[in-house]
Structure formats: structure tokens, C-alpha cells
Amino acid sequence: MSRDMIIRRYRDADQDVVIDLWSRAVRRAHPFIEGEGEGERARILREVYLVRAENWVAERAGTVVGLLGLLPGGEIGGLFVAPEAQGGGVGRQLVEHAAARYGALTLEVFEGNARARRFYAHLGFTERGRRVDEETGQPLLVLERAAPLKSVGWLHVREGRLLSVRTRGNDTFYLPGGKYEPGESAPEALSRELSEELGLDVPAGTLTEAFVIHDVAHGKNGRRLHMTCFTGGPQEVVPVPGREIAEYAWFGRREARERCAPAHSQVVDRLVAQGRMPG
């Protein structure tokens, strides 16, 4: 998540700013709906959805810039971003927040809202069906996205270079780490993976969450990835590759972009921004 943006629970005190945000966003998105953003539709938002849904807001520099309404079963009932904040990653972060809570997601979008359709397609949603909205008579598309693959990764930088590993039969490098096993916390999963992959003793209690990366999982047919990255553990390490690891390497920014999985680009950008790797 952007360092100057937080996602938090909606509060009653947010009502006026959220309704204004919603009104401006839907008028821009749905010019084909008469009376959009006002009247009865505004009343329903205020008296029904803001009361009954699980609502979250995105706040940047103290200003609410996005609204996410979640319904049971992982359905996004509404996602709205203030027009002046669109294109800055707010909507994407709200979608990934919903995925972190529920995994698989569904939603409906008006067929006439071409911009929203492109946005959701970019985030991996596919069409499951369609129906006609009874209130407006407009066609709605039903979209869905599978739960993201959840993994953990270790951020170990030595002299400005990032430790990466390659599994046997694969020509792409990844962060050391991997998937959870049942009942594991993220630090426990990473501690186990580091032992299995590289023979390293990194206790879970020495690991600190740094950030979360959302991207397309490499080689998984477009499925999304939710990777929690950690720092910590010993600085001086001598990796001993396990059975699944063909080799390990320390990559600078250029090498990481050329030889590593797509999520590496985001990881490296974050580390450069933090001053842990040279730009």
C-alpha cells in the first residue's frame, strides 16, 4: 500500500464526504443513467448500503478518497474512487484489501462503464454472466476472480544486491520463501521455507513484515499473487540449497528485472525507494 494512504473501517462521521465522493464518481462513470448520484439512489446508499454492508474507506493525507462496500461471500457491492484520485492506485488497493479478507471475489459492473470494465480486466476479473438491472434497465456484467495465491518472501540485501533463488526445471528466479502450510502464520511459513530451501536458521520471531506485493503469479495462467515480504534474521548467511533449489544468486536492480519473476520489479522498486538498493 502507498505509504501515504491507509484503508480503514467506515465511520458514521464519514457519511457526508463519502456520499459526495460517491455522487461525483458515479455521475462520471454512469452518464447513461438518468438521475445518477442523487435522489432515490443517494437515499439507498445512505440508508441501506452504508448501514448494512461492510464498508471501508481509503484515506490519503487525511482525506477520504475511496469507498469499498463488501457483501457476504466476498462480493464487492460497490467500489468508488473520487474523480481527482482516480488513476493513482486507490481502486487497486481497495480490491486487494477485499481479496485479503475474502480470497475469491465477485462483483457486477454496468456494461456501459467501459473504464471500469478495463480496470477489472487488468486486475484479473473475468465475466461469469450477465443480467439486466431492474431499476435502470441497463445490462450488468457479473465478474469473478479466483482467490490470490498467498506466499511469503525474504528480503535479504547484501551490498545493495538482493538474494534470489531458482528452483530446478525453472529459468526464473524468485525471492526465497513460498506458500503457507495449514495452520502456519506468515513468519512461521517463511522460517520453514528458508530452512528447506537454503538450510538457514531464521526464527519466526526475528522476522518483521516490510510490505505486501500484489501482482500476477508467474506461470499460473494469470492468477493473482499476494506476497507478504519480511526483513530480519542474520545478516551474514551461507545458503546451502535444498533439493528443490537449483541455485541462488545476488542480483542488482537490472539483473533482478531481467531474470526474476514479475513481482520482483515491485519488490526492487520498494527497496530502492527505501534506500536499501541503489537505483
PDB file of N, CA, C and O in Angstrom, residues 45-113:
ATOM      1  N   LEU A  45     -28.124   4.501  -0.848  1.00  0.00           N
ATOM      2  CA  LEU A  45     -26.739   4.406  -0.376  1.00  0.00           C
ATOM      3  C   LEU A  45     -26.668   4.768   1.102  1.00  0.00           C
ATOM      4  O   LEU A  45     -26.075   4.036   1.907  1.00  0.00           O
ATOM      5  N   ARG A  46     -27.269   5.890   1.458  1.00  0.00           N
ATOM      6  CA  ARG A  46     -27.167   6.400   2.824  1.00  0.00           C
ATOM      7  C   ARG A  46     -27.887   5.507   3.831  1.00  0.00           C
ATOM      8  O   ARG A  46     -27.352   5.221   4.912  1.00  0.00           O
ATOM      9  N   GLU A  47     -29.079   5.045   3.508  1.00  0.00           N
ATOM     10  CA  GLU A  47     -29.916   4.350   4.481  1.00  0.00           C
ATOM     11  C   GLU A  47     -29.793   2.835   4.439  1.00  0.00           C
ATOM     12  O   GLU A  47     -30.193   2.159   5.392  1.00  0.00           O
ATOM     13  N   VAL A  48     -29.263   2.302   3.346  1.00  0.00           N
ATOM     14  CA  VAL A  48     -29.172   0.841   3.229  1.00  0.00           C
ATOM     15  C   VAL A  48     -27.710   0.389   3.194  1.00  0.00           C
ATOM     16  O   VAL A  48     -27.224  -0.274   4.109  1.00  0.00           O
ATOM     17  N   TYR A  49     -26.988   0.767   2.135  1.00  0.00           N
ATOM     18  CA  TYR A  49     -25.656   0.203   1.951  1.00  0.00           C
ATOM     19  C   TYR A  49     -24.653   0.671   2.991  1.00  0.00           C
ATOM     20  O   TYR A  49     -23.810  -0.113   3.446  1.00  0.00           O
ATOM     21  N   LEU A  50     -24.717   1.945   3.384  1.00  0.00           N
ATOM     22  CA  LEU A  50     -23.764   2.420   4.396  1.00  0.00           C
ATOM     23  C   LEU A  50     -24.091   1.883   5.784  1.00  0.00           C
ATOM     24  O   LEU A  50     -23.266   1.991   6.698  1.00  0.00           O
ATOM     25  N   VAL A  51     -25.263   1.289   5.925  1.00  0.00           N
ATOM     26  CA  VAL A  51     -25.669   0.720   7.207  1.00  0.00           C
ATOM     27  C   VAL A  51     -25.441  -0.788   7.232  1.00  0.00           C
ATOM     28  O   VAL A  51     -24.941  -1.341   8.217  1.00  0.00           O
ATOM     29  N   ARG A  52     -25.765  -1.465   6.147  1.00  0.00           N
ATOM     30  CA  ARG A  52     -25.776  -2.929   6.154  1.00  0.00           C
ATOM     31  C   ARG A  52     -24.501  -3.571   5.616  1.00  0.00           C
ATOM     32  O   ARG A  52     -24.167  -4.694   5.995  1.00  0.00           O
ATOM     33  N   ALA A  53     -23.807  -2.910   4.718  1.00  0.00           N
ATOM     34  CA  ALA A  53     -22.609  -3.514   4.127  1.00  0.00           C
ATOM     35  C   ALA A  53     -21.410  -3.365   5.058  1.00  0.00           C
ATOM     36  O   ALA A  53     -21.424  -2.588   6.021  1.00  0.00           O
ATOM     37  N   GLU A  54     -20.370  -4.145   4.764  1.00  0.00           N
ATOM     38  CA  GLU A  54     -19.084  -3.997   5.449  1.00  0.00           C
ATOM     39  C   GLU A  54     -18.295  -2.953   4.663  1.00  0.00           C
ATOM     40  O   GLU A  54     -17.773  -3.221   3.588  1.00  0.00           O
ATOM     41  N   ASN A  55     -18.237  -1.754   5.182  1.00  0.00           N
ATOM     42  CA  ASN A  55     -17.683  -0.633   4.426  1.00  0.00           C
ATOM     43  C   ASN A  55     -16.297  -0.228   4.919  1.00  0.00           C
ATOM     44  O   ASN A  55     -16.045  -0.184   6.125  1.00  0.00           O
ATOM     45  N   TRP A  56     -15.447   0.094   3.940  1.00  0.00           N
ATOM     46  CA  TRP A  56     -14.092   0.547   4.207  1.00  0.00           C
ATOM     47  C   TRP A  56     -13.841   1.805   3.395  1.00  0.00           C
ATOM     48  O   TRP A  56     -14.421   1.984   2.320  1.00  0.00           O
ATOM     49  N   VAL A  57     -12.965   2.667   3.896  1.00  0.00           N
ATOM     50  CA  VAL A  57     -12.587   3.854   3.142  1.00  0.00           C
ATOM     51  C   VAL A  57     -11.076   3.897   2.973  1.00  0.00           C
ATOM     52  O   VAL A  57     -10.320   3.397   3.814  1.00  0.00           O
ATOM     53  N   ALA A  58     -10.653   4.463   1.848  1.00  0.00           N
ATOM     54  CA  ALA A  58      -9.241   4.761   1.619  1.00  0.00           C
ATOM     55  C   ALA A  58      -9.036   6.228   1.950  1.00  0.00           C
ATOM     56  O   ALA A  58      -9.790   7.087   1.486  1.00  0.00           O
ATOM     57  N   GLU A  59      -8.012   6.499   2.736  1.00  0.00           N
ATOM     58  CA  GLU A  59      -7.749   7.863   3.187  1.00  0.00           C
ATOM     59  C   GLU A  59      -6.322   8.239   2.830  1.00  0.00           C
ATOM     60  O   GLU A  59      -5.384   7.505   3.145  1.00  0.00           O
ATOM     61  N   ARG A  60      -6.175   9.350   2.160  1.00  0.00           N
ATOM     62  CA  ARG A  60      -4.846   9.824   1.761  1.00  0.00           C
ATOM     63  C   ARG A  60      -4.650  11.230   2.302  1.00  0.00           C
ATOM     64  O   ARG A  60      -5.465  12.110   2.046  1.00  0.00           O
ATOM     65  N   ALA A  61      -3.571  11.409   3.065  1.00  0.00           N
ATOM     66  CA  ALA A  61      -3.255  12.711   3.662  1.00  0.00           C
ATOM     67  C   ALA A  61      -4.453  13.278   4.418  1.00  0.00           C
ATOM     68  O   ALA A  61      -4.735  14.475   4.347  1.00  0.00           O
ATOM     69  N   GLY A  62      -5.173  12.414   5.120  1.00  0.00           N
ATOM     70  CA  GLY A  62      -6.302  12.842   5.931  1.00  0.00           C
ATOM     71  C   GLY A  62      -7.600  13.045   5.191  1.00  0.00           C
ATOM     72  O   GLY A  62      -8.611  13.415   5.783  1.00  0.00           O
ATOM     73  N   THR A  63      -7.628  12.791   3.872  1.00  0.00           N
ATOM     74  CA  THR A  63      -8.827  12.984   3.061  1.00  0.00           C
ATOM     75  C   THR A  63      -9.321  11.643   2.538  1.00  0.00           C
ATOM     76  O   THR A  63      -8.531  10.856   1.989  1.00  0.00           O
ATOM     77  N   VAL A  64     -10.603  11.374   2.700  1.00  0.00           N
ATOM     78  CA  VAL A  64     -11.185  10.139   2.183  1.00  0.00           C
ATOM     79  C   VAL A  64     -11.266  10.228   0.656  1.00  0.00           C
ATOM     80  O   VAL A  64     -11.866  11.155   0.116  1.00  0.00           O
ATOM     81  N   VAL A  65     -10.661   9.259  -0.029  1.00  0.00           N
ATOM     82  CA  VAL A  65     -10.603   9.284  -1.496  1.00  0.00           C
ATOM     83  C   VAL A  65     -11.227   8.047  -2.130  1.00  0.00           C
ATOM     84  O   VAL A  65     -11.318   7.958  -3.360  1.00  0.00           O
ATOM     85  N   GLY A  66     -11.669   7.075  -1.316  1.00  0.00           N
ATOM     86  CA  GLY A  66     -12.259   5.869  -1.887  1.00  0.00           C
ATOM     87  C   GLY A  66     -13.179   5.185  -0.910  1.00  0.00           C
ATOM     88  O   GLY A  66     -13.036   5.322   0.311  1.00  0.00           O
ATOM     89  N   LEU A  67     -14.153   4.463  -1.449  1.00  0.00           N
ATOM     90  CA  LEU A  67     -15.120   3.714  -0.648  1.00  0.00           C
ATOM     91  C   LEU A  67     -15.240   2.305  -1.203  1.00  0.00           C
ATOM     92  O   LEU A  67     -15.393   2.115  -2.416  1.00  0.00           O
ATOM     93  N   LEU A  68     -15.178   1.321  -0.332  1.00  0.00           N
ATOM     94  CA  LEU A  68     -15.356  -0.087  -0.684  1.00  0.00           C
ATOM     95  C   LEU A  68     -16.471  -0.663   0.165  1.00  0.00           C
ATOM     96  O   LEU A  68     -16.412  -0.607   1.393  1.00  0.00           O
ATOM     97  N   GLY A  69     -17.481  -1.221  -0.488  1.00  0.00           N
ATOM     98  CA  GLY A  69     -18.573  -1.882   0.215  1.00  0.00           C
ATOM     99  C   GLY A  69     -18.533  -3.374  -0.071  1.00  0.00           C
ATOM    100  O   GLY A  69     -18.584  -3.787  -1.231  1.00  0.00           O
ATOM    101  N   LEU A  70     -18.442  -4.187   0.976  1.00  0.00           N
ATOM    102  CA  LEU A  70     -18.357  -5.633   0.824  1.00  0.00           C
ATOM    103  C   LEU A  70     -19.620  -6.306   1.341  1.00  0.00           C
ATOM    104  O   LEU A  70     -20.154  -5.933   2.385  1.00  0.00           O
ATOM    105  N   LEU A  71     -20.055  -7.314   0.609  1.00  0.00           N
ATOM    106  CA  LEU A  71     -21.234  -8.092   0.966  1.00  0.00           C
ATOM    107  C   LEU A  71     -20.792  -9.514   1.298  1.00  0.00           C
ATOM    108  O   LEU A  71     -19.675  -9.926   0.958  1.00  0.00           O
ATOM    109  N   PRO A  72     -21.648 -10.300   1.960  1.00  0.00           N
ATOM    110  CA  PRO A  72     -21.253 -11.662   2.350  1.00  0.00           C
ATOM    111  C   PRO A  72     -20.776 -12.490   1.161  1.00  0.00           C
ATOM    112  O   PRO A  72     -21.262 -12.344   0.040  1.00  0.00           O
ATOM    113  N   GLY A  73     -19.797 -13.350   1.431  1.00  0.00           N
ATOM    114  CA  GLY A  73     -19.300 -14.247   0.403  1.00  0.00           C
ATOM    115  C   GLY A  73     -18.244 -13.668  -0.505  1.00  0.00           C
ATOM    116  O   GLY A  73     -17.887 -14.278  -1.516  1.00  0.00           O
ATOM    117  N   GLY A  74     -17.717 -12.501  -0.175  1.00  0.00           N
ATOM    118  CA  GLY A  74     -16.674 -11.917  -0.998  1.00  0.00           C
ATOM    119  C   GLY A  74     -17.192 -11.156  -2.200  1.00  0.00           C
ATOM    120  O   GLY A  74     -16.482 -11.021  -3.206  1.00  0.00           O
ATOM    121  N   GLU A  75     -18.415 -10.627  -2.113  1.00  0.00           N
ATOM    122  CA  GLU A  75     -18.944  -9.814  -3.206  1.00  0.00           C
ATOM    123  C   GLU A  75     -18.632  -8.342  -2.953  1.00  0.00           C
ATOM    124  O   GLU A  75     -18.891  -7.817  -1.867  1.00  0.00           O
ATOM    125  N   ILE A  76     -18.049  -7.689  -3.951  1.00  0.00           N
ATOM    126  CA  ILE A  76     -17.836  -6.246  -3.875  1.00  0.00           C
ATOM    127  C   ILE A  76     -19.135  -5.578  -4.300  1.00  0.00           C
ATOM    128  O   ILE A  76     -19.515  -5.590  -5.467  1.00  0.00           O
ATOM    129  N   GLY A  77     -19.838  -5.012  -3.327  1.00  0.00           N
ATOM    130  CA  GLY A  77     -21.105  -4.366  -3.630  1.00  0.00           C
ATOM    131  C   GLY A  77     -20.933  -2.998  -4.241  1.00  0.00           C
ATOM    132  O   GLY A  77     -21.813  -2.511  -4.956  1.00  0.00           O
ATOM    133  N   GLY A  78     -19.794  -2.372  -3.980  1.00  0.00           N
ATOM    134  CA  GLY A  78     -19.520  -1.061  -4.549  1.00  0.00           C
ATOM    135  C   GLY A  78     -18.074  -0.674  -4.338  1.00  0.00           C
ATOM    136  O   GLY A  78     -17.488  -0.952  -3.284  1.00  0.00           O
ATOM    137  N   LEU A  79     -17.500  -0.060  -5.351  1.00  0.00           N
ATOM    138  CA  LEU A  79     -16.125   0.446  -5.271  1.00  0.00           C
ATOM    139  C   LEU A  79     -16.099   1.790  -5.984  1.00  0.00           C
ATOM    140  O   LEU A  79     -16.360   1.867  -7.183  1.00  0.00           O
ATOM    141  N   PHE A  80     -15.805   2.849  -5.225  1.00  0.00           N
ATOM    142  CA  PHE A  80     -15.877   4.196  -5.771  1.00  0.00           C
ATOM    143  C   PHE A  80     -14.632   4.978  -5.354  1.00  0.00           C
ATOM    144  O   PHE A  80     -14.239   4.953  -4.190  1.00  0.00           O
ATOM    145  N   VAL A  81     -14.046   5.674  -6.314  1.00  0.00           N
ATOM    146  CA  VAL A  81     -12.865   6.490  -6.059  1.00  0.00           C
ATOM    147  C   VAL A  81     -13.164   7.913  -6.495  1.00  0.00           C
ATOM    148  O   VAL A  81     -13.741   8.131  -7.577  1.00  0.00           O
ATOM    149  N   ALA A  82     -12.800   8.884  -5.676  1.00  0.00           N
ATOM    150  CA  ALA A  82     -13.008  10.291  -6.021  1.00  0.00           C
ATOM    151  C   ALA A  82     -12.366  10.580  -7.371  1.00  0.00           C
ATOM    152  O   ALA A  82     -11.248  10.135  -7.641  1.00  0.00           O
ATOM    153  N   PRO A  83     -13.056  11.297  -8.267  1.00  0.00           N
ATOM    154  CA  PRO A  83     -12.507  11.547  -9.604  1.00  0.00           C
ATOM    155  C   PRO A  83     -11.094  12.105  -9.593  1.00  0.00           C
ATOM    156  O   PRO A  83     -10.262  11.715 -10.424  1.00  0.00           O
ATOM    157  N   GLU A  84     -10.796  12.989  -8.656  1.00  0.00           N
ATOM    158  CA  GLU A  84      -9.462  13.595  -8.632  1.00  0.00           C
ATOM    159  C   GLU A  84      -8.377  12.619  -8.172  1.00  0.00           C
ATOM    160  O   GLU A  84      -7.184  12.888  -8.342  1.00  0.00           O
ATOM    161  N   ALA A  85      -8.778  11.476  -7.606  1.00  0.00           N
ATOM    162  CA  ALA A  85      -7.809  10.491  -7.127  1.00  0.00           C
ATOM    163  C   ALA A  85      -7.722   9.269  -8.037  1.00  0.00           C
ATOM    164  O   ALA A  85      -6.916   8.371  -7.790  1.00  0.00           O
ATOM    165  N   GLN A  86      -8.516   9.226  -9.089  1.00  0.00           N
ATOM    166  CA  GLN A  86      -8.510   8.064  -9.975  1.00  0.00           C
ATOM    167  C   GLN A  86      -7.206   7.985 -10.753  1.00  0.00           C
ATOM    168  O   GLN A  86      -6.620   9.001 -11.108  1.00  0.00           O
ATOM    169  N   GLY A  87      -6.777   6.750 -10.995  1.00  0.00           N
ATOM    170  CA  GLY A  87      -5.520   6.523 -11.703  1.00  0.00           C
ATOM    171  C   GLY A  87      -4.308   6.498 -10.798  1.00  0.00           C
ATOM    172  O   GLY A  87      -3.187   6.298 -11.277  1.00  0.00           O
ATOM    173  N   GLY A  88      -4.517   6.639  -9.494  1.00  0.00           N
ATOM    174  CA  GLY A  88      -3.390   6.662  -8.562  1.00  0.00           C
ATOM    175  C   GLY A  88      -3.250   5.415  -7.718  1.00  0.00           C
ATOM    176  O   GLY A  88      -2.502   5.425  -6.733  1.00  0.00           O
ATOM    177  N   GLY A  89      -3.943   4.343  -8.072  1.00  0.00           N
ATOM    178  CA  GLY A  89      -3.793   3.083  -7.348  1.00  0.00           C
ATOM    179  C   GLY A  89      -4.762   2.862  -6.214  1.00  0.00           C
ATOM    180  O   GLY A  89      -4.717   1.814  -5.556  1.00  0.00           O
ATOM    181  N   VAL A  90      -5.673   3.810  -5.964  1.00  0.00           N
ATOM    182  CA  VAL A  90      -6.610   3.672  -4.850  1.00  0.00           C
ATOM    183  C   VAL A  90      -7.544   2.486  -5.074  1.00  0.00           C
ATOM    184  O   VAL A  90      -7.746   1.643  -4.189  1.00  0.00           O
ATOM    185  N   GLY A  91      -8.142   2.405  -6.258  1.00  0.00           N
ATOM    186  CA  GLY A  91      -9.064   1.316  -6.544  1.00  0.00           C
ATOM    187  C   GLY A  91      -8.395  -0.038  -6.464  1.00  0.00           C
ATOM    188  O   GLY A  91      -8.966  -1.001  -5.919  1.00  0.00           O
ATOM    189  N   ARG A  92      -7.193  -0.143  -7.000  1.00  0.00           N
ATOM    190  CA  ARG A  92      -6.467  -1.418  -6.954  1.00  0.00           C
ATOM    191  C   ARG A  92      -6.205  -1.843  -5.515  1.00  0.00           C
ATOM    192  O   ARG A  92      -6.394  -3.014  -5.157  1.00  0.00           O
ATOM    193  N   GLN A  93      -5.813  -0.901  -4.668  1.00  0.00           N
ATOM    194  CA  GLN A  93      -5.537  -1.244  -3.276  1.00  0.00           C
ATOM    195  C   GLN A  93      -6.806  -1.674  -2.550  1.00  0.00           C
ATOM    196  O   GLN A  93      -6.777  -2.582  -1.707  1.00  0.00           O
ATOM    197  N   LEU A  94      -7.931  -1.073  -2.884  1.00  0.00           N
ATOM    198  CA  LEU A  94      -9.188  -1.482  -2.256  1.00  0.00           C
ATOM    199  C   LEU A  94      -9.591  -2.880  -2.707  1.00  0.00           C
ATOM    200  O   LEU A  94     -10.083  -3.683  -1.907  1.00  0.00           O
ATOM    201  N   VAL A  95      -9.400  -3.192  -3.982  1.00  0.00           N
ATOM    202  CA  VAL A  95      -9.693  -4.545  -4.460  1.00  0.00           C
ATOM    203  C   VAL A  95      -8.814  -5.570  -3.740  1.00  0.00           C
ATOM    204  O   VAL A  95      -9.293  -6.617  -3.277  1.00  0.00           O
ATOM    205  N   GLU A  96      -7.526  -5.277  -3.612  1.00  0.00           N
ATOM    206  CA  GLU A  96      -6.633  -6.228  -2.952  1.00  0.00           C
ATOM    207  C   GLU A  96      -6.943  -6.329  -1.461  1.00  0.00           C
ATOM    208  O   GLU A  96      -6.739  -7.390  -0.861  1.00  0.00           O
ATOM    209  N   HIS A  97      -7.450  -5.259  -0.869  1.00  0.00           N
ATOM    210  CA  HIS A  97      -7.885  -5.336   0.522  1.00  0.00           C
ATOM    211  C   HIS A  97      -9.059  -6.302   0.647  1.00  0.00           C
ATOM    212  O   HIS A  97      -9.104  -7.122   1.577  1.00  0.00           O
ATOM    213  N   ALA A  98      -9.993  -6.222  -0.303  1.00  0.00           N
ATOM    214  CA  ALA A  98     -11.126  -7.159  -0.299  1.00  0.00           C
ATOM    215  C   ALA A  98     -10.634  -8.590  -0.474  1.00  0.00           C
ATOM    216  O   ALA A  98     -11.117  -9.512   0.197  1.00  0.00           O
ATOM    217  N   ALA A  99      -9.658  -8.797  -1.364  1.00  0.00           N
ATOM    218  CA  ALA A  99      -9.129 -10.141  -1.600  1.00  0.00           C
ATOM    219  C   ALA A  99      -8.405 -10.678  -0.371  1.00  0.00           C
ATOM    220  O   ALA A  99      -8.462 -11.876  -0.076  1.00  0.00           O
ATOM    221  N   ALA A 100      -7.716  -9.795   0.357  1.00  0.00           N
ATOM    222  CA  ALA A 100      -7.019 -10.227   1.563  1.00  0.00           C
ATOM    223  C   ALA A 100      -8.005 -10.699   2.620  1.00  0.00           C
ATOM    224  O   ALA A 100      -7.686 -11.578   3.430  1.00  0.00           O
ATOM    225  N   ARG A 101      -9.216 -10.155   2.605  1.00  0.00           N
ATOM    226  CA  ARG A 101     -10.228 -10.532   3.596  1.00  0.00           C
ATOM    227  C   ARG A 101     -11.022 -11.763   3.172  1.00  0.00           C
ATOM    228  O   ARG A 101     -11.364 -12.601   4.005  1.00  0.00           O
ATOM    229  N   TYR A 102     -11.323 -11.874   1.888  1.00  0.00           N
ATOM    230  CA  TYR A 102     -12.253 -12.915   1.450  1.00  0.00           C
ATOM    231  C   TYR A 102     -11.681 -13.897   0.431  1.00  0.00           C
ATOM    232  O   TYR A 102     -12.322 -14.912   0.149  1.00  0.00           O
ATOM    233  N   GLY A 103     -10.536 -13.594  -0.167  1.00  0.00           N
ATOM    234  CA  GLY A 103      -9.999 -14.503  -1.172  1.00  0.00           C
ATOM    235  C   GLY A 103     -10.660 -14.279  -2.515  1.00  0.00           C
ATOM    236  O   GLY A 103     -10.449 -13.266  -3.167  1.00  0.00           O
ATOM    237  N   ALA A 104     -11.496 -15.243  -2.949  1.00  0.00           N
ATOM    238  CA  ALA A 104     -12.206 -15.121  -4.222  1.00  0.00           C
ATOM    239  C   ALA A 104     -13.208 -13.975  -4.153  1.00  0.00           C
ATOM    240  O   ALA A 104     -13.855 -13.754  -3.125  1.00  0.00           O
ATOM    241  N   LEU A 105     -13.350 -13.246  -5.263  1.00  0.00           N
ATOM    242  CA  LEU A 105     -14.215 -12.075  -5.302  1.00  0.00           C
ATOM    243  C   LEU A 105     -15.187 -12.155  -6.470  1.00  0.00           C
ATOM    244  O   LEU A 105     -14.877 -12.730  -7.516  1.00  0.00           O
ATOM    245  N   THR A 106     -16.373 -11.562  -6.277  1.00  0.00           N
ATOM    246  CA  THR A 106     -17.328 -11.365  -7.357  1.00  0.00           C
ATOM    247  C   THR A 106     -17.814  -9.929  -7.296  1.00  0.00           C
ATOM    248  O   THR A 106     -17.727  -9.269  -6.251  1.00  0.00           O
ATOM    249  N   LEU A 107     -18.339  -9.433  -8.422  1.00  0.00           N
ATOM    250  CA  LEU A 107     -18.921  -8.099  -8.464  1.00  0.00           C
ATOM    251  C   LEU A 107     -19.743  -7.962  -9.737  1.00  0.00           C
ATOM    252  O   LEU A 107     -19.680  -8.818 -10.625  1.00  0.00           O
ATOM    253  N   GLU A 108     -20.510  -6.881  -9.805  1.00  0.00           N
ATOM    254  CA  GLU A 108     -21.261  -6.552 -11.003  1.00  0.00           C
ATOM    255  C   GLU A 108     -20.852  -5.164 -11.477  1.00  0.00           C
ATOM    256  O   GLU A 108     -20.625  -4.261 -10.659  1.00  0.00           O
ATOM    257  N   VAL A 109     -20.757  -4.990 -12.785  1.00  0.00           N
ATOM    258  CA  VAL A 109     -20.394  -3.708 -13.356  1.00  0.00           C
ATOM    259  C   VAL A 109     -21.294  -3.451 -14.553  1.00  0.00           C
ATOM    260  O   VAL A 109     -21.631  -4.382 -15.308  1.00  0.00           O
ATOM    261  N   PHE A 110     -21.714  -2.210 -14.726  1.00  0.00           N
ATOM    262  CA  PHE A 110     -22.543  -1.877 -15.886  1.00  0.00           C
ATOM    263  C   PHE A 110     -21.746  -2.082 -17.170  1.00  0.00           C
ATOM    264  O   PHE A 110     -20.585  -1.663 -17.267  1.00  0.00           O
ATOM    265  N   GLU A 111     -22.375  -2.699 -18.146  1.00  0.00           N
ATOM    266  CA  GLU A 111     -21.715  -2.934 -19.424  1.00  0.00           C
ATOM    267  C   GLU A 111     -21.264  -1.621 -20.069  1.00  0.00           C
ATOM    268  O   GLU A 111     -20.235  -1.558 -20.740  1.00  0.00           O
ATOM    269  N   GLY A 112     -22.028  -0.557 -19.836  1.00  0.00           N
ATOM    270  CA  GLY A 112     -21.690   0.734 -20.416  1.00  0.00           C
ATOM    271  C   GLY A 112     -20.543   1.445 -19.747  1.00  0.00           C
ATOM    272  O   GLY A 112     -20.065   2.477 -20.255  1.00  0.00           O
ATOM    273  N   ASN A 113     -20.055   0.935 -18.629  1.00  0.00           N
ATOM    274  CA  ASN A 113     -18.942   1.561 -17.907  1.00  0.00           C
ATOM    275  C   ASN A 113     -17.632   0.952 -18.405  1.00  0.00           C
ATOM    276  O   ASN A 113     -17.022   0.086 -17.771  1.00  0.00           O
TER     277      ASN A 113
END
